[in-house]
Amino acid sequence: MSAEKHKRKLAAVLSADAAGYSAVTPSGRKVLKLFDIKDTIGKLFVQEYIKVAKTKGEGWTEYMYPTPQELKKPIPRKETKSSKKTSYAYRVPGKDLMLIAGYFE
């Protein structure tokens, strides 16, 4: 890569079914129920992924959430700083399965 300026952004990719369960996670092979997770201002962002995937097939969503670095800090969760996260939800054609890729601003 050349010496040109490039700002690295933290990104994540996951898959989930239409009920909001994910079995592919960075932490291992646990099944996680994501359906009722809220961002730091109360938005049910996983439900928004599902809505976008079911109604449009694919699209962008935005919400506020602490970065992984913030979540590692030894402070109460409510005191962590939130950052804007932009994610793209894509429904696998003919399946109740979504792929979501997101990054922090």
PDB file of C-alpha atoms in Angstrom:
ATOM      1  CA  MET A   1       0.000   0.000   0.000  1.00  0.00           C
ATOM      2  CA  SER A   2       1.310   3.417  -0.850  1.00  0.00           C
ATOM      3  CA  ALA A   3       1.993   6.137   1.677  1.00  0.00           C
ATOM      4  CA  GLU A   4      -1.283   7.876   0.823  1.00  0.00           C
ATOM      5  CA  LYS A   5      -3.465   8.781   3.764  1.00  0.00           C
ATOM      6  CA  HIS A   6      -6.052   6.160   4.614  1.00  0.00           C
ATOM      7  CA  LYS A   7      -8.211   6.197   7.693  1.00  0.00           C
ATOM      8  CA  ARG A   8      -8.867   2.661   8.903  1.00  0.00           C
ATOM      9  CA  LYS A   9     -12.409   1.955  10.081  1.00  0.00           C
ATOM     10  CA  LEU A  10     -13.435  -0.854  12.376  1.00  0.00           C
ATOM     11  CA  ALA A  11     -15.719  -3.256  10.519  1.00  0.00           C
ATOM     12  CA  ALA A  12     -17.798  -6.321  11.377  1.00  0.00           C
ATOM     13  CA  VAL A  13     -19.656  -8.977   9.394  1.00  0.00           C
ATOM     14  CA  LEU A  14     -22.292 -11.364  10.748  1.00  0.00           C
ATOM     15  CA  SER A  15     -25.114 -13.567   9.621  1.00  0.00           C
ATOM     16  CA  ALA A  16     -28.494 -13.923  11.278  1.00  0.00           C
ATOM     17  CA  ASP A  17     -31.817 -15.529  10.540  1.00  0.00           C
ATOM     18  CA  ALA A  18     -35.078 -13.604  10.155  1.00  0.00           C
ATOM     19  CA  ALA A  19     -35.856 -14.163  13.850  1.00  0.00           C
ATOM     20  CA  GLY A  20     -32.665 -12.352  14.872  1.00  0.00           C
ATOM     21  CA  TYR A  21     -30.523 -15.336  15.885  1.00  0.00           C
ATOM     22  CA  SER A  22     -26.852 -15.392  14.929  1.00  0.00           C
ATOM     23  CA  ALA A  23     -24.595 -18.451  14.988  1.00  0.00           C
ATOM     24  CA  VAL A  24     -21.526 -16.896  13.375  1.00  0.00           C
ATOM     25  CA  THR A  25     -19.856 -14.620  15.888  1.00  0.00           C
ATOM     26  CA  PRO A  26     -16.340 -13.416  16.659  1.00  0.00           C
ATOM     27  CA  SER A  27     -16.604 -14.985  20.127  1.00  0.00           C
ATOM     28  CA  GLY A  28     -17.126 -18.557  18.939  1.00  0.00           C
ATOM     29  CA  ARG A  29     -19.895 -20.861  17.856  1.00  0.00           C
ATOM     30  CA  LYS A  30     -22.540 -19.728  20.338  1.00  0.00           C
ATOM     31  CA  VAL A  31     -26.038 -18.957  19.153  1.00  0.00           C
ATOM     32  CA  LEU A  32     -26.976 -15.440  20.166  1.00  0.00           C
ATOM     33  CA  LYS A  33     -30.471 -13.958  20.235  1.00  0.00           C
ATOM     34  CA  LEU A  34     -30.000 -10.458  18.868  1.00  0.00           C
ATOM     35  CA  PHE A  35     -33.658  -9.539  18.181  1.00  0.00           C
ATOM     36  CA  ASP A  36     -34.237  -7.309  21.237  1.00  0.00           C
ATOM     37  CA  ILE A  37     -30.844  -5.572  21.391  1.00  0.00           C
ATOM     38  CA  LYS A  38     -31.088  -1.782  21.546  1.00  0.00           C
ATOM     39  CA  ASP A  39     -28.513   0.806  20.656  1.00  0.00           C
ATOM     40  CA  THR A  40     -27.511   3.463  23.178  1.00  0.00           C
ATOM     41  CA  ILE A  41     -30.511   5.662  22.358  1.00  0.00           C
ATOM     42  CA  GLY A  42     -33.055   2.825  22.477  1.00  0.00           C
ATOM     43  CA  LYS A  43     -33.296   1.904  18.777  1.00  0.00           C
ATOM     44  CA  LEU A  44     -33.982  -1.803  18.107  1.00  0.00           C
ATOM     45  CA  PHE A  45     -31.363  -1.978  15.367  1.00  0.00           C
ATOM     46  CA  VAL A  46     -31.495  -5.739  14.725  1.00  0.00           C
ATOM     47  CA  GLN A  47     -35.236  -5.435  14.130  1.00  0.00           C
ATOM     48  CA  GLU A  48     -34.402  -2.694  11.626  1.00  0.00           C
ATOM     49  CA  TYR A  49     -31.982  -5.077   9.833  1.00  0.00           C
ATOM     50  CA  ILE A  50     -34.791  -7.623   9.606  1.00  0.00           C
ATOM     51  CA  LYS A  51     -37.319  -5.069   8.345  1.00  0.00           C
ATOM     52  CA  VAL A  52     -34.955  -3.794   5.645  1.00  0.00           C
ATOM     53  CA  ALA A  53     -34.005  -7.329   4.556  1.00  0.00           C
ATOM     54  CA  LYS A  54     -37.617  -8.557   4.444  1.00  0.00           C
ATOM     55  CA  THR A  55     -39.165  -5.511   2.743  1.00  0.00           C
ATOM     56  CA  LYS A  56     -36.412  -4.308   0.415  1.00  0.00           C
ATOM     57  CA  GLY A  57     -34.099  -7.313   0.197  1.00  0.00           C
ATOM     58  CA  GLU A  58     -31.133  -5.121   1.131  1.00  0.00           C
ATOM     59  CA  GLY A  59     -30.286  -1.676   2.430  1.00  0.00           C
ATOM     60  CA  TRP A  60     -28.434   0.598   4.837  1.00  0.00           C
ATOM     61  CA  THR A  61     -29.161   1.204   8.531  1.00  0.00           C
ATOM     62  CA  GLU A  62     -27.574   3.525  11.098  1.00  0.00           C
ATOM     63  CA  TYR A  63     -27.459   3.451  14.871  1.00  0.00           C
ATOM     64  CA  MET A  64     -25.337   4.475  17.845  1.00  0.00           C
ATOM     65  CA  TYR A  65     -23.224   1.886  19.669  1.00  0.00           C
ATOM     66  CA  PRO A  66     -19.965   1.716  21.644  1.00  0.00           C
ATOM     67  CA  THR A  67     -16.960   0.490  19.662  1.00  0.00           C
ATOM     68  CA  PRO A  68     -15.297  -2.741  20.821  1.00  0.00           C
ATOM     69  CA  GLN A  69     -12.485  -0.601  22.280  1.00  0.00           C
ATOM     70  CA  GLU A  70     -15.039   1.334  24.363  1.00  0.00           C
ATOM     71  CA  LEU A  71     -16.655  -1.875  25.582  1.00  0.00           C
ATOM     72  CA  LYS A  72     -13.273  -3.151  26.841  1.00  0.00           C
ATOM     73  CA  LYS A  73     -12.845  -0.174  29.161  1.00  0.00           C
ATOM     74  CA  PRO A  74     -13.291  -0.971  32.863  1.00  0.00           C
ATOM     75  CA  ILE A  75     -16.231   1.426  33.254  1.00  0.00           C
ATOM     76  CA  PRO A  76     -19.986   0.854  33.537  1.00  0.00           C
ATOM     77  CA  ARG A  77     -21.645   0.281  30.147  1.00  0.00           C
ATOM     78  CA  LYS A  78     -23.857   3.356  30.539  1.00  0.00           C
ATOM     79  CA  GLU A  79     -20.705   5.508  30.762  1.00  0.00           C
ATOM     80  CA  THR A  80     -19.186   4.283  27.485  1.00  0.00           C
ATOM     81  CA  LYS A  81     -18.979   6.650  24.534  1.00  0.00           C
ATOM     82  CA  SER A  82     -21.203   5.751  21.575  1.00  0.00           C
ATOM     83  CA  SER A  83     -20.200   6.085  17.943  1.00  0.00           C
ATOM     84  CA  LYS A  84     -22.285   6.072  14.785  1.00  0.00           C
ATOM     85  CA  LYS A  85     -22.367   2.660  13.139  1.00  0.00           C
ATOM     86  CA  THR A  86     -23.539   2.195   9.560  1.00  0.00           C
ATOM     87  CA  SER A  87     -24.531  -1.307   8.477  1.00  0.00           C
ATOM     88  CA  TYR A  88     -25.737  -2.939   5.283  1.00  0.00           C
ATOM     89  CA  ALA A  89     -28.290  -5.758   5.590  1.00  0.00           C
ATOM     90  CA  TYR A  90     -28.692  -8.218   2.708  1.00  0.00           C
ATOM     91  CA  ARG A  91     -31.283 -11.003   2.566  1.00  0.00           C
ATOM     92  CA  VAL A  92     -30.069 -14.189   0.927  1.00  0.00           C
ATOM     93  CA  PRO A  93     -32.556 -14.792  -1.921  1.00  0.00           C
ATOM     94  CA  GLY A  94     -35.105 -17.495  -1.089  1.00  0.00           C
ATOM     95  CA  LYS A  95     -33.882 -17.869   2.510  1.00  0.00           C
ATOM     96  CA  ASP A  96     -34.727 -16.407   5.900  1.00  0.00           C
ATOM     97  CA  LEU A  97     -31.069 -15.507   6.297  1.00  0.00           C
ATOM     98  CA  MET A  98     -29.361 -12.104   6.335  1.00  0.00           C
ATOM     99  CA  LEU A  99     -25.778 -11.032   5.965  1.00  0.00           C
ATOM    100  CA  ILE A 100     -24.925  -7.783   7.735  1.00  0.00           C
ATOM    101  CA  ALA A 101     -21.729  -5.806   7.327  1.00  0.00           C
ATOM    102  CA  GLY A 102     -21.092  -2.666   9.311  1.00  0.00           C
ATOM    103  CA  TYR A 103     -18.490  -0.100  10.228  1.00  0.00           C
ATOM    104  CA  PHE A 104     -18.049   2.653  12.780  1.00  0.00           C
ATOM    105  CA  GLU A 105     -17.752   6.244  11.550  1.00  0.00           C
TER     106      GLU A 105
END
